[in-house]
mmCIF file of C-alpha atoms in Angstrom:
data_model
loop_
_atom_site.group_PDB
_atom_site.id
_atom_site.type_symbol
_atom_site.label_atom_id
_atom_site.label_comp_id
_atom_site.label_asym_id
_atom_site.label_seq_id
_atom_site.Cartn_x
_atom_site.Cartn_y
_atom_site.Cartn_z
ATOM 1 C CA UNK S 1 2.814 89.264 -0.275
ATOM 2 C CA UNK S 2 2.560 91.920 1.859
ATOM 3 C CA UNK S 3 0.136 94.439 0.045
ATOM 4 C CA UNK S 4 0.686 97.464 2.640
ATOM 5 C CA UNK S 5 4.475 97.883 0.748
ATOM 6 C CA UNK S 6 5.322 99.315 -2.132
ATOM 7 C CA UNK S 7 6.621 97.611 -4.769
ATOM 8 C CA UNK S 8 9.867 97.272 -6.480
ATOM 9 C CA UNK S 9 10.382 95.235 -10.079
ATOM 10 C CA UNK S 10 14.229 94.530 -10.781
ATOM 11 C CA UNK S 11 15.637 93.435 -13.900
ATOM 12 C CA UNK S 12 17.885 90.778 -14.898
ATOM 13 C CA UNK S 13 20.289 91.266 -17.516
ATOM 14 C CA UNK S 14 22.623 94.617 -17.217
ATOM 15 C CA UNK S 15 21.237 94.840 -13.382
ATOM 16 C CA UNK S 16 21.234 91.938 -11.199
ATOM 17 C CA UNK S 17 23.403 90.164 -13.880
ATOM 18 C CA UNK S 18 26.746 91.962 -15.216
ATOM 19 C CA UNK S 19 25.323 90.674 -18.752
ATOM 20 C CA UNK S 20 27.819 93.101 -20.387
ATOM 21 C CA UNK S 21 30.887 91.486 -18.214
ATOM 22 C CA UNK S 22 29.829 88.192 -19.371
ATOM 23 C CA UNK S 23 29.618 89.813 -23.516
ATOM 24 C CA UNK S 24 33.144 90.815 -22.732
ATOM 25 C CA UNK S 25 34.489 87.859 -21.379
ATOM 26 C CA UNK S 26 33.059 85.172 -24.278
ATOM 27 C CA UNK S 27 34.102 87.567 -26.849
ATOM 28 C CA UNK S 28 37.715 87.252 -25.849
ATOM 29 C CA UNK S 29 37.257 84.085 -25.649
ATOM 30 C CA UNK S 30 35.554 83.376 -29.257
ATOM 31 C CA UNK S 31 38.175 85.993 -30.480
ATOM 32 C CA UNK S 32 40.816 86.800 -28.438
ATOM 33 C CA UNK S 33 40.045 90.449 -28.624
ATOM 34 C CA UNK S 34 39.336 92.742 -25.267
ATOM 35 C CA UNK S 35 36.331 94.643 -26.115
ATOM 36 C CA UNK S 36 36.020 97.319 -23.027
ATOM 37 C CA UNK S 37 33.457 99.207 -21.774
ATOM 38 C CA UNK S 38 34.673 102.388 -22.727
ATOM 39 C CA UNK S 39 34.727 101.584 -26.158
ATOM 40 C CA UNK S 40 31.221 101.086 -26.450
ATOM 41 C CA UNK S 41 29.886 103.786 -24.963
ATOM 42 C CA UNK S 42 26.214 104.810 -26.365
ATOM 43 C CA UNK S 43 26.196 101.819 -28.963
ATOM 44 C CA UNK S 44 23.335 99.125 -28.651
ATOM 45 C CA UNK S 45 24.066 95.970 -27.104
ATOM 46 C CA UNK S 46 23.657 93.926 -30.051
ATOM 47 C CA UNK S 47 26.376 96.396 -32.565
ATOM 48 C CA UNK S 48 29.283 97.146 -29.928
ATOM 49 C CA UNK S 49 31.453 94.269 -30.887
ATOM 50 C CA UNK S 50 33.321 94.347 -34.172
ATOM 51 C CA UNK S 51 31.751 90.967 -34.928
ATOM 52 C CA UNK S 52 28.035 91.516 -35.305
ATOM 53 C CA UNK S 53 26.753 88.621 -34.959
ATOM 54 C CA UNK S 54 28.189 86.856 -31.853
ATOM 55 C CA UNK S 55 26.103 88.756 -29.253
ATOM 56 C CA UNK S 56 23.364 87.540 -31.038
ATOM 57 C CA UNK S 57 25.057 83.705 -30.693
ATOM 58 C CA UNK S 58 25.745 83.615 -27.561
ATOM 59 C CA UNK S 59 22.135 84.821 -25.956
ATOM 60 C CA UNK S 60 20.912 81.981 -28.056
ATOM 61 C CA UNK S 61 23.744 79.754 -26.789
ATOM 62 C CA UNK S 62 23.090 77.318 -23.493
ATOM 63 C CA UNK S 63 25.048 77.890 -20.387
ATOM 64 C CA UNK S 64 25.580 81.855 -21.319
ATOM 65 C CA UNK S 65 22.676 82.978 -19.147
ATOM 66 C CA UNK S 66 23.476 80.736 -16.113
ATOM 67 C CA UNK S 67 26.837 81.620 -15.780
ATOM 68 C CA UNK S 68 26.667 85.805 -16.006
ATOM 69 C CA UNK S 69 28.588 86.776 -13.215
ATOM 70 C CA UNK S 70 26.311 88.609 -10.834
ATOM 71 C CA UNK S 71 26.187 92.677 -10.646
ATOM 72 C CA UNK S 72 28.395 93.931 -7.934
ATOM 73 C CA UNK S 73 26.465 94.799 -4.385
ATOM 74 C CA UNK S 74 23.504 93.007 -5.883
ATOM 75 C CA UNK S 75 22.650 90.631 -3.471
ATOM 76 C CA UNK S 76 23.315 92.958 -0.448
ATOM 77 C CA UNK S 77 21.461 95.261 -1.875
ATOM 78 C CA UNK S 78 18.647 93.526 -2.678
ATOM 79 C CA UNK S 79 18.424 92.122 0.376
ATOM 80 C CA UNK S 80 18.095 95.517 2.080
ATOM 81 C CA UNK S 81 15.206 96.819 -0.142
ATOM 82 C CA UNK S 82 13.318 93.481 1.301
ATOM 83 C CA UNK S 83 13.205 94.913 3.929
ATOM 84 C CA UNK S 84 10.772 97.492 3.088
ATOM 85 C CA UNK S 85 9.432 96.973 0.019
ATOM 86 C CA UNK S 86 8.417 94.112 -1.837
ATOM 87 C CA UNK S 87 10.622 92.931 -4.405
ATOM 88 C CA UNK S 88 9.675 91.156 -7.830
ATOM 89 C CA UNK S 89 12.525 90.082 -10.406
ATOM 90 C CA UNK S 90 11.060 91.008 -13.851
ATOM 91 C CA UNK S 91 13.092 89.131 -16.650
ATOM 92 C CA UNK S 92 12.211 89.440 -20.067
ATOM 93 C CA UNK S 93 13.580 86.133 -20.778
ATOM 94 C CA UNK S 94 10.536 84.488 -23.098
ATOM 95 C CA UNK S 95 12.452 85.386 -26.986
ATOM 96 C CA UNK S 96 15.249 83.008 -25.527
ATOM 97 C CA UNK S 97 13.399 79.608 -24.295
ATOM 98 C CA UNK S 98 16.490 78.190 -23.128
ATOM 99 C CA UNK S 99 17.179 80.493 -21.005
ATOM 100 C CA UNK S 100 14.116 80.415 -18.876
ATOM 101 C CA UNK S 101 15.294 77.491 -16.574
ATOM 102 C CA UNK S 102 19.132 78.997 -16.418
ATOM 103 C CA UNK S 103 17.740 81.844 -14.860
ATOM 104 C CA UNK S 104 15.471 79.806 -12.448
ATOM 105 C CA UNK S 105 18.945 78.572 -11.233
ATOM 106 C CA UNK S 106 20.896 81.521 -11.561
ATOM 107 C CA UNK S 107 18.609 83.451 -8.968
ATOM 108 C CA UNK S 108 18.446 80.379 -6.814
ATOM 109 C CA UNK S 109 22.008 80.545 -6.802
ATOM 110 C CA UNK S 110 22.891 84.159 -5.893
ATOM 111 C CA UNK S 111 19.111 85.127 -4.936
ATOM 112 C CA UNK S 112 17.891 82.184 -2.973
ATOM 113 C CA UNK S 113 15.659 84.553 -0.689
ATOM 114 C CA UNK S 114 13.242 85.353 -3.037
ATOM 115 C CA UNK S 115 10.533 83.190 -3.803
ATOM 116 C CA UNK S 116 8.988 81.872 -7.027
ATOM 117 C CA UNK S 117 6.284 83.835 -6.582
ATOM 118 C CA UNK S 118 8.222 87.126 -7.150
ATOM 119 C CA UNK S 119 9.513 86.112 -10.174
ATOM 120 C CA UNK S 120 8.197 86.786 -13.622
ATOM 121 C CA UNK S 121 9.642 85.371 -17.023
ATOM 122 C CA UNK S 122 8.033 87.236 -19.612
ATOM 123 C CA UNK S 123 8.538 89.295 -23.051
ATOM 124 C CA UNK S 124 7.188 92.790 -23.094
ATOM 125 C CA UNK S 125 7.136 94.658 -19.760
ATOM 126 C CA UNK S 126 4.190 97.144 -20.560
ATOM 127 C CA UNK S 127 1.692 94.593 -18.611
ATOM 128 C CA UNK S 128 3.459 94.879 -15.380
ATOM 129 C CA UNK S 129 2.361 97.191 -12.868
ATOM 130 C CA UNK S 130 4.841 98.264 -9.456
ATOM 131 C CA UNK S 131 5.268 101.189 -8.223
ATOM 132 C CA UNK S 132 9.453 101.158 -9.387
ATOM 133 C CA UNK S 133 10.611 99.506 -12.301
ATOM 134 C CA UNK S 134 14.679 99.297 -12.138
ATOM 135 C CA UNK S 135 15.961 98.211 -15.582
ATOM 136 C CA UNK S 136 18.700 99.434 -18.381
ATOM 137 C CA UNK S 137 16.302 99.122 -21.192
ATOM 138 C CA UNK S 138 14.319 102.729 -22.102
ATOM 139 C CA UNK S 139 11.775 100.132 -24.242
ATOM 140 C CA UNK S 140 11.053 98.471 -20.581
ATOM 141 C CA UNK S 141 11.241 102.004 -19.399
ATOM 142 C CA UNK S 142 9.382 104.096 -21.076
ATOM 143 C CA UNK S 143 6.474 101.849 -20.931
ATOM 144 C CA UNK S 144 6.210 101.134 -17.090
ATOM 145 C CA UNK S 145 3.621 102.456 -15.151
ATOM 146 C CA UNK S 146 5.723 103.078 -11.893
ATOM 147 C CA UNK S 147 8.904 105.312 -11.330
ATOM 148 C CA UNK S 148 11.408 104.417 -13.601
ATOM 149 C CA UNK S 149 15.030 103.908 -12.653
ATOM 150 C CA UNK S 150 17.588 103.512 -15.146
ATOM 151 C CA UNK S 151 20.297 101.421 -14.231
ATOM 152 C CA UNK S 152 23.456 103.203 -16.170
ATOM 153 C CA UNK S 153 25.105 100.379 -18.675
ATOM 154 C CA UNK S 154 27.921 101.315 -21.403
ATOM 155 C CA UNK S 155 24.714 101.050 -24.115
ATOM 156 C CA UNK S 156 22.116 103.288 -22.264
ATOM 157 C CA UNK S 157 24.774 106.286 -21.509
ATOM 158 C CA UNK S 158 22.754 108.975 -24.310
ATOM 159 C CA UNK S 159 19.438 108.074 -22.303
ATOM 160 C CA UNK S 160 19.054 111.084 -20.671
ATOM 161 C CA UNK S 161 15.055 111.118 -20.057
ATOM 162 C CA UNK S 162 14.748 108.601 -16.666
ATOM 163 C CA UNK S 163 16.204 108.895 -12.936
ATOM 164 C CA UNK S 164 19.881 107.042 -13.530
ATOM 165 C CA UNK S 165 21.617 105.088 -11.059
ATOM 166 C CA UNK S 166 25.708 104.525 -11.327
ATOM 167 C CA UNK S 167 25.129 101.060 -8.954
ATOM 168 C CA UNK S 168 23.719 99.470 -6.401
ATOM 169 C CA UNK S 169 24.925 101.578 -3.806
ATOM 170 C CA UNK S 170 23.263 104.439 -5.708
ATOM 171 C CA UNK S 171 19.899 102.717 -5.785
ATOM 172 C CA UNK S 172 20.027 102.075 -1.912
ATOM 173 C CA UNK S 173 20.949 106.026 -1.358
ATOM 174 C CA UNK S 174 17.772 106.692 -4.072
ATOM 175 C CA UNK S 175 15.459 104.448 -1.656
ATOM 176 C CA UNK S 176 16.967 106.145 1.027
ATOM 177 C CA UNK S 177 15.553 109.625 0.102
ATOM 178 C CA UNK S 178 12.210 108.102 -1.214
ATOM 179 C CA UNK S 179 11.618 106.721 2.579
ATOM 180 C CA UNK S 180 12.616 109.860 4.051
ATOM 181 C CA UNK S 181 10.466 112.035 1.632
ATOM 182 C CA UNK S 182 7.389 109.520 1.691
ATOM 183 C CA UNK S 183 7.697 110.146 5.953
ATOM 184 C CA UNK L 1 1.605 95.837 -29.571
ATOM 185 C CA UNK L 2 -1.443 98.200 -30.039
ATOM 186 C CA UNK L 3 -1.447 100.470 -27.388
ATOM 187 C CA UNK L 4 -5.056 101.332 -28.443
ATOM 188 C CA UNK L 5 -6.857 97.586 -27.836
ATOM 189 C CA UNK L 6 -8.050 96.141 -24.679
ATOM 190 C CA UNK L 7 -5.750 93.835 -23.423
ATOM 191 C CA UNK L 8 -6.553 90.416 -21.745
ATOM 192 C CA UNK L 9 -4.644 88.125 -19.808
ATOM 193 C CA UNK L 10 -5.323 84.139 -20.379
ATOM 194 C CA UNK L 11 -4.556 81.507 -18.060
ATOM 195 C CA UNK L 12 -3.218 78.303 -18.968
ATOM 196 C CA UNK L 13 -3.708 75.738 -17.155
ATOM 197 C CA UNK L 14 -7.562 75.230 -16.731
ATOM 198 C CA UNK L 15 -8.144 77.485 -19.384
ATOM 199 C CA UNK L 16 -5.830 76.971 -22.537
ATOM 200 C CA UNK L 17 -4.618 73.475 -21.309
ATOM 201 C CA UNK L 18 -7.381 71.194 -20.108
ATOM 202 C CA UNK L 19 -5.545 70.004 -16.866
ATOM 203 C CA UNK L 20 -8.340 68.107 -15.632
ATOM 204 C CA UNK L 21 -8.449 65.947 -18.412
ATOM 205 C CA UNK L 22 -4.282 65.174 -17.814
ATOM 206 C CA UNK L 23 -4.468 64.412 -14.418
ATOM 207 C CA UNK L 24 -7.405 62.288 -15.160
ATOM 208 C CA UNK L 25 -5.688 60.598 -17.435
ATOM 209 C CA UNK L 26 -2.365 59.915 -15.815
ATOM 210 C CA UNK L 27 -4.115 58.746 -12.692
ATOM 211 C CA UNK L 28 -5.898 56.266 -14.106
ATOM 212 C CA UNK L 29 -2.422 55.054 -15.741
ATOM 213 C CA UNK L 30 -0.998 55.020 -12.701
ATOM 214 C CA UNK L 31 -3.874 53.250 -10.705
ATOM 215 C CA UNK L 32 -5.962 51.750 -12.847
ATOM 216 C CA UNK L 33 -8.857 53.840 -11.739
ATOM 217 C CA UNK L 34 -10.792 56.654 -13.430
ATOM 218 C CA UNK L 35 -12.045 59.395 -11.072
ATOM 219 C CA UNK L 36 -14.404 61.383 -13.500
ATOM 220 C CA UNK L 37 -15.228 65.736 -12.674
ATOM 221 C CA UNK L 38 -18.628 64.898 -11.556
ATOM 222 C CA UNK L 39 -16.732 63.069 -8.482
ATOM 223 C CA UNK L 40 -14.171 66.169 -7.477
ATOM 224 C CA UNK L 41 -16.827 69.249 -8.063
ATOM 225 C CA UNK L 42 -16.076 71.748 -5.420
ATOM 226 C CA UNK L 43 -12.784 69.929 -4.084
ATOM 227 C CA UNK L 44 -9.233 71.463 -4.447
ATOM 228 C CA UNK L 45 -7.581 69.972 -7.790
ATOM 229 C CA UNK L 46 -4.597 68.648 -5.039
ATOM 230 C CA UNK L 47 -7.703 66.903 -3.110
ATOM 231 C CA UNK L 48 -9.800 65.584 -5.574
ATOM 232 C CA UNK L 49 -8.128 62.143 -5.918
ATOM 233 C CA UNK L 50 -8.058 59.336 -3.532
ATOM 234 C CA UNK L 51 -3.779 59.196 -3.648
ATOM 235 C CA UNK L 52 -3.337 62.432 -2.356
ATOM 236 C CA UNK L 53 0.013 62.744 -3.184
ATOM 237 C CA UNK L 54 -0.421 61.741 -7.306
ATOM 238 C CA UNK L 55 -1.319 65.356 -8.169
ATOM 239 C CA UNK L 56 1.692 67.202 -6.730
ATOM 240 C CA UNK L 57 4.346 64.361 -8.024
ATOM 241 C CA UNK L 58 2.602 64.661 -11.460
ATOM 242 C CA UNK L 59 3.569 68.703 -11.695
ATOM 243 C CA UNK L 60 6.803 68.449 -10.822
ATOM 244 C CA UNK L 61 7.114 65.312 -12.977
ATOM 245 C CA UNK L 62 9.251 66.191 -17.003
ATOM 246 C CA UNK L 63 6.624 65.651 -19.770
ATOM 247 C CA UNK L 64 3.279 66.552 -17.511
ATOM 248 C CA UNK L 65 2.773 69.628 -19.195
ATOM 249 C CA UNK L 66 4.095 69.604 -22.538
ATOM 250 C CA UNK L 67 1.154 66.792 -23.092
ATOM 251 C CA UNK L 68 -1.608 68.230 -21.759
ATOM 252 C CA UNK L 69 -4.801 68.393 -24.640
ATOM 253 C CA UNK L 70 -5.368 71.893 -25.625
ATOM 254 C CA UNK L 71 -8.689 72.521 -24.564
ATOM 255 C CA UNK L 72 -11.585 72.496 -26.698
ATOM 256 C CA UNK L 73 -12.503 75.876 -28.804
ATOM 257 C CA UNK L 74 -9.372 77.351 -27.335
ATOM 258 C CA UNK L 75 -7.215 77.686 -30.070
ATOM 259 C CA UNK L 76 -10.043 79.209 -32.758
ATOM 260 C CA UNK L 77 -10.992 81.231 -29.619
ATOM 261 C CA UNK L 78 -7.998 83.373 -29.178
ATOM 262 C CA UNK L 79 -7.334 83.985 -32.435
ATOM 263 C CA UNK L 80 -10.785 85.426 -32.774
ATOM 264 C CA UNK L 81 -9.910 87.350 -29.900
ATOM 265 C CA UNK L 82 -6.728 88.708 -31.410
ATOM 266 C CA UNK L 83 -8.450 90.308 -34.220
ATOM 267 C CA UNK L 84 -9.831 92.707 -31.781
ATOM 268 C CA UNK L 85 -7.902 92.742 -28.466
ATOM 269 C CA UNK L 86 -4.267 92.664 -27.605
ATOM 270 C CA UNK L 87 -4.111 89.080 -25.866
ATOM 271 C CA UNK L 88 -1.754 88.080 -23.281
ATOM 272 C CA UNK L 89 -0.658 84.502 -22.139
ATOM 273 C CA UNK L 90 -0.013 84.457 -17.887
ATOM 274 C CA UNK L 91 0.449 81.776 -16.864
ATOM 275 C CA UNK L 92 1.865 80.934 -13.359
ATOM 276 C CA UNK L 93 5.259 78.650 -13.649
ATOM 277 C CA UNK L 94 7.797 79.475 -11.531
ATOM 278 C CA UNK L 95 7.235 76.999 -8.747
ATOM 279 C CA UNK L 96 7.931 74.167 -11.379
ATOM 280 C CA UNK L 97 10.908 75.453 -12.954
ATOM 281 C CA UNK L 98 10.990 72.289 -14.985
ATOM 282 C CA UNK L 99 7.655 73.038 -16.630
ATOM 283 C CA UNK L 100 8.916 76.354 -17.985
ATOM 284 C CA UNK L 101 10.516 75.149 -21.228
ATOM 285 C CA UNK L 102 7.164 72.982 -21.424
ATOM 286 C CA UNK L 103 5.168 75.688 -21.473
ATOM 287 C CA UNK L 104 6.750 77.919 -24.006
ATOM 288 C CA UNK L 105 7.130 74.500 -26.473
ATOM 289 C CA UNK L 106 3.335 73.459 -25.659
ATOM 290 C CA UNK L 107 3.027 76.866 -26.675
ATOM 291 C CA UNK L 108 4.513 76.810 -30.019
ATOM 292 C CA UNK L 109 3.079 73.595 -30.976
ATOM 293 C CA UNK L 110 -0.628 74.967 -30.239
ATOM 294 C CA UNK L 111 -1.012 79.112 -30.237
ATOM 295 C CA UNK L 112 2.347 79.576 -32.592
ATOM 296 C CA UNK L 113 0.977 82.641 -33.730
ATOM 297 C CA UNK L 114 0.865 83.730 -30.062
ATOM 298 C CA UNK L 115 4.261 86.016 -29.898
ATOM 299 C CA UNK L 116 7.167 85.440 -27.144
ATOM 300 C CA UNK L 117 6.742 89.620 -26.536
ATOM 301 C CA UNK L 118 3.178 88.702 -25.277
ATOM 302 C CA UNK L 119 4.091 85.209 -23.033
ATOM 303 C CA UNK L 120 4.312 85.902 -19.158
ATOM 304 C CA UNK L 121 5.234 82.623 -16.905
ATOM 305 C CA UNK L 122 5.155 84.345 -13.005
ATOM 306 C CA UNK L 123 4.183 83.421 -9.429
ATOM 307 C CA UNK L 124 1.822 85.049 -8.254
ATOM 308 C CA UNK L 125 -0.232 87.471 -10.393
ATOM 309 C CA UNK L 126 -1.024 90.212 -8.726
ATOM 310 C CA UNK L 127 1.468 92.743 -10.711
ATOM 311 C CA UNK L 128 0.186 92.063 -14.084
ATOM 312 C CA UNK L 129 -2.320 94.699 -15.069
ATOM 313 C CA UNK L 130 -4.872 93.896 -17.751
ATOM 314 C CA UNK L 131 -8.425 94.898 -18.686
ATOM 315 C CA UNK L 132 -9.486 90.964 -18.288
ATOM 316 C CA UNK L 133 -8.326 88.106 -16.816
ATOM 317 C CA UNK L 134 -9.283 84.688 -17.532
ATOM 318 C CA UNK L 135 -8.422 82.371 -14.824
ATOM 319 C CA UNK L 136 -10.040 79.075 -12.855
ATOM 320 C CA UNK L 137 -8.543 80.652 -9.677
ATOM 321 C CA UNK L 138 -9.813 82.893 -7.366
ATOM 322 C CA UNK L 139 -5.984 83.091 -6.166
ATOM 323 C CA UNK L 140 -5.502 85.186 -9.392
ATOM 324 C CA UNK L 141 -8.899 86.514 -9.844
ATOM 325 C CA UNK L 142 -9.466 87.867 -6.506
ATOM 326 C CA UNK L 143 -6.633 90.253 -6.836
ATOM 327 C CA UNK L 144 -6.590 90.807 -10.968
ATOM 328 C CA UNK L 145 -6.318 95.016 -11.304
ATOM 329 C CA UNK L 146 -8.746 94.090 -15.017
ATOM 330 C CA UNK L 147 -12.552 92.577 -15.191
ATOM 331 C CA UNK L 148 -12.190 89.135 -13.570
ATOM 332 C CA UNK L 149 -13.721 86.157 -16.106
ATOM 333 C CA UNK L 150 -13.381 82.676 -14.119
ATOM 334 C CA UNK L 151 -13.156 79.756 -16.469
ATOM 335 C CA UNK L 152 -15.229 77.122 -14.853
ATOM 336 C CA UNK L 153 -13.202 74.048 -13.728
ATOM 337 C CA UNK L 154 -14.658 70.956 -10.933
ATOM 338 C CA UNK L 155 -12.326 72.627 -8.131
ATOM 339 C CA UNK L 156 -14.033 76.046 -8.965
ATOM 340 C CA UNK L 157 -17.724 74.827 -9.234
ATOM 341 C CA UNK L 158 -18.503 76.734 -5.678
ATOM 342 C CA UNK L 159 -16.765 80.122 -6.218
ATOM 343 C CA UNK L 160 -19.340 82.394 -7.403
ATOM 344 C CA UNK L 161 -18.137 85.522 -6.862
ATOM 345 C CA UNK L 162 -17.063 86.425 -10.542
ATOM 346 C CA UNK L 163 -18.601 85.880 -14.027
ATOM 347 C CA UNK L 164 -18.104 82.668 -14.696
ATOM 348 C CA UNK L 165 -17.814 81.252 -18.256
ATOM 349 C CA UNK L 166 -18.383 77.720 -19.042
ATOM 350 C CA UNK L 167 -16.604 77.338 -22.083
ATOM 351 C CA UNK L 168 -14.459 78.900 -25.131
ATOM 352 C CA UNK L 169 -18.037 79.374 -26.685
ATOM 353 C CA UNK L 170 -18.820 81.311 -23.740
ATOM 354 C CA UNK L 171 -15.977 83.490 -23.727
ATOM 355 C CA UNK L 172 -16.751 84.826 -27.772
ATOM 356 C CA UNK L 173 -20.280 85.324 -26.623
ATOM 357 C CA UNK L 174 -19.169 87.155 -23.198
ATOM 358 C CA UNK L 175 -16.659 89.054 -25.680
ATOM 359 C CA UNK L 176 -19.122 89.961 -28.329
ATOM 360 C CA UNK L 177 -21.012 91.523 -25.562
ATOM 361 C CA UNK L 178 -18.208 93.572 -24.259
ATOM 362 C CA UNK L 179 -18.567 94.983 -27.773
ATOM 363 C CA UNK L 180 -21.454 95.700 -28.391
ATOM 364 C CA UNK L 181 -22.048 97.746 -24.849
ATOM 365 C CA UNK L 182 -18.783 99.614 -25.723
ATOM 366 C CA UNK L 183 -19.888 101.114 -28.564
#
C-alpha cells in the first residue's frame, strides 16, 4: 500500500451491495408481496417486512450474499477514489460463516481491482482504523475512528448525527470538496 | 465489548495454529521425508523445504487449515487473557479464499468461546488498531499501530527487532508484567 494516501474503508451490505434490493426481491419471491422502500422508512432492517423472520432466513441462507445485485455507480465510483486514496472493503461478514467465501466472489466479480489485501472480513468494526469509514450502520459508525459517512438506506433515514450521502455520485462530489479543502 | 480493557490482536497461524507442525507433517506424507525446525531456522516458511513448491500448493489446498494442531498452551492462554483484556482474533485470509470457512470452523472447534463480533480474517494488517499484536511476522509487526509481541517461529529465529516470546507460557508471564507496571 501506498502509506502517503489517505485511507478510505467501504462497506458491503446497503453500500457496495443493494442488500435492501436483494430483501425486496426474495421476499416477493418467498411471498409474493412487494415490500417497497418507502414503506419502510426508519424501521430496522431485520422488522420492515410483515414476516419477521425471513430477513433473518435468508442472511443465513447460501447463495443470498453472492447474488445481491451491486449498488448503482459503485464500481465507477470506486474506481475513481483509487485513484487517490487507498481503498479497503470492510465487511462485517464473520456472524454469517457462509457468507465469507460468497463475498470473496462477489467482489471478484464486480470489484476485481482490488486486491485481497484490502479486504477485511470481520465482526465488530471498532478495531479498524482509516481515516473515512463509509457504511449505513450508526453501530459501525459511531465507533470508527475516522470521518464517518453515512450511506442513506430506507432503515438509517432518523440517523441524523453523521455526514449522509444520497449515492455514489454524492460520495465522489464529498471527496471532491475534501481534496479541494485538504489543498 | 469493554471499551475500558486493553485490547490485543492474536495471530493465527504461527501463533494459535501451530503451522509448522502441519506443513511438517504433510510433507513428510507427501515425500516420505521429515524436515525437522532445527533444519529451516532463519529461512522463509515458503523456502524451508527442499520441494519448493509443496508449501504454496498445501495453502491453497481444502482441508490444510481446518487440521492444523492448536498450538500448545494456546487455548488456556487466551482465555486467561480474556479475563482481563478484550482479545481479538486477526488473522490474515483473504489470499486463500478457500481457507476462510476453515478458519472460522477451526475456530469454533478450538476457541468457541471466542465471539464472531471479535474474529477479523484481512490482508494486510496495517488498519487494525490494537494495544498488542501477537504475530510471527514482521510483515504485520513492523507496521502494528499497538506494542508489537513476535511469537517465535524457525522462519522468524533472525528478526530481533521486537519482544519476542517463545511460547504461550511466555505470553501470561509477558502479560502479568504488563500488569503489574500498569498499576
Amino acid at each position: 500500500m501506498n502509506r502517503d494516501r489517505k485511507i478510505i474503508a467501504i462497506d458491503m451490505d446497503g453500500v457496495l451491495a443493494d442488500i435492501e434490493a436483494q430483501f425486496m426481491a426474495w421476499y416477493k419471491k418467498e411471498h409474493g408481496v412487494w415490500i417497497s422502500r418507502e414503506e419502510r422508512l426508519g424501521v430496522p432492517e431485520s422488522e420492515g417486512f410483515p414476516d419477521k423472520t425471513s430477513i433473518k432466513k435468508y442472511v443465513y441462507t447460501p447463495g443470498f450474499f453472492r447474488t445481491i445485485p451491486v449498488m448503482p455507480g459503485a464500481i465507477e465510483a470506486v474506481k475513481a477514489l483509487m485513484e487517490d486514496y487507498e481503498v479497503y472493503i470492510v465487511s462485517a461478514a464473520t456472524e454469517f460463516p457462509q457468507c465469507l467465501t460468497e463475498k470473496m466472489e462477489w467482489l471478484n466479480e464486480y470489484f476485481p481491482f482490488i486486491s485481497w489485501k484490502n479486504i477485511v472480513l470481520c465482526g465488530d468494526k471498532s478495531i479498524i482504523d482509516t481515516d473515512y469509514l463509509i457504511d449505513d450502520h450508526c453501530k459501525n459508525l459511531d465507533f470508527c475512528k475516522g470521518k464517518p459517512i453515512m450511506f442513506n438506506s430506507s432503515h438509517n433515514i432518523n440517523q441524523l448525527h453523521h455526514t449522509r450521502v444520497m449515492n455514489w455520485n454524492d460520495v465522489l462530489d464529498l471527496f471532491e470538496k475534501e481534496r479541494s479543502s485538504a489543498v
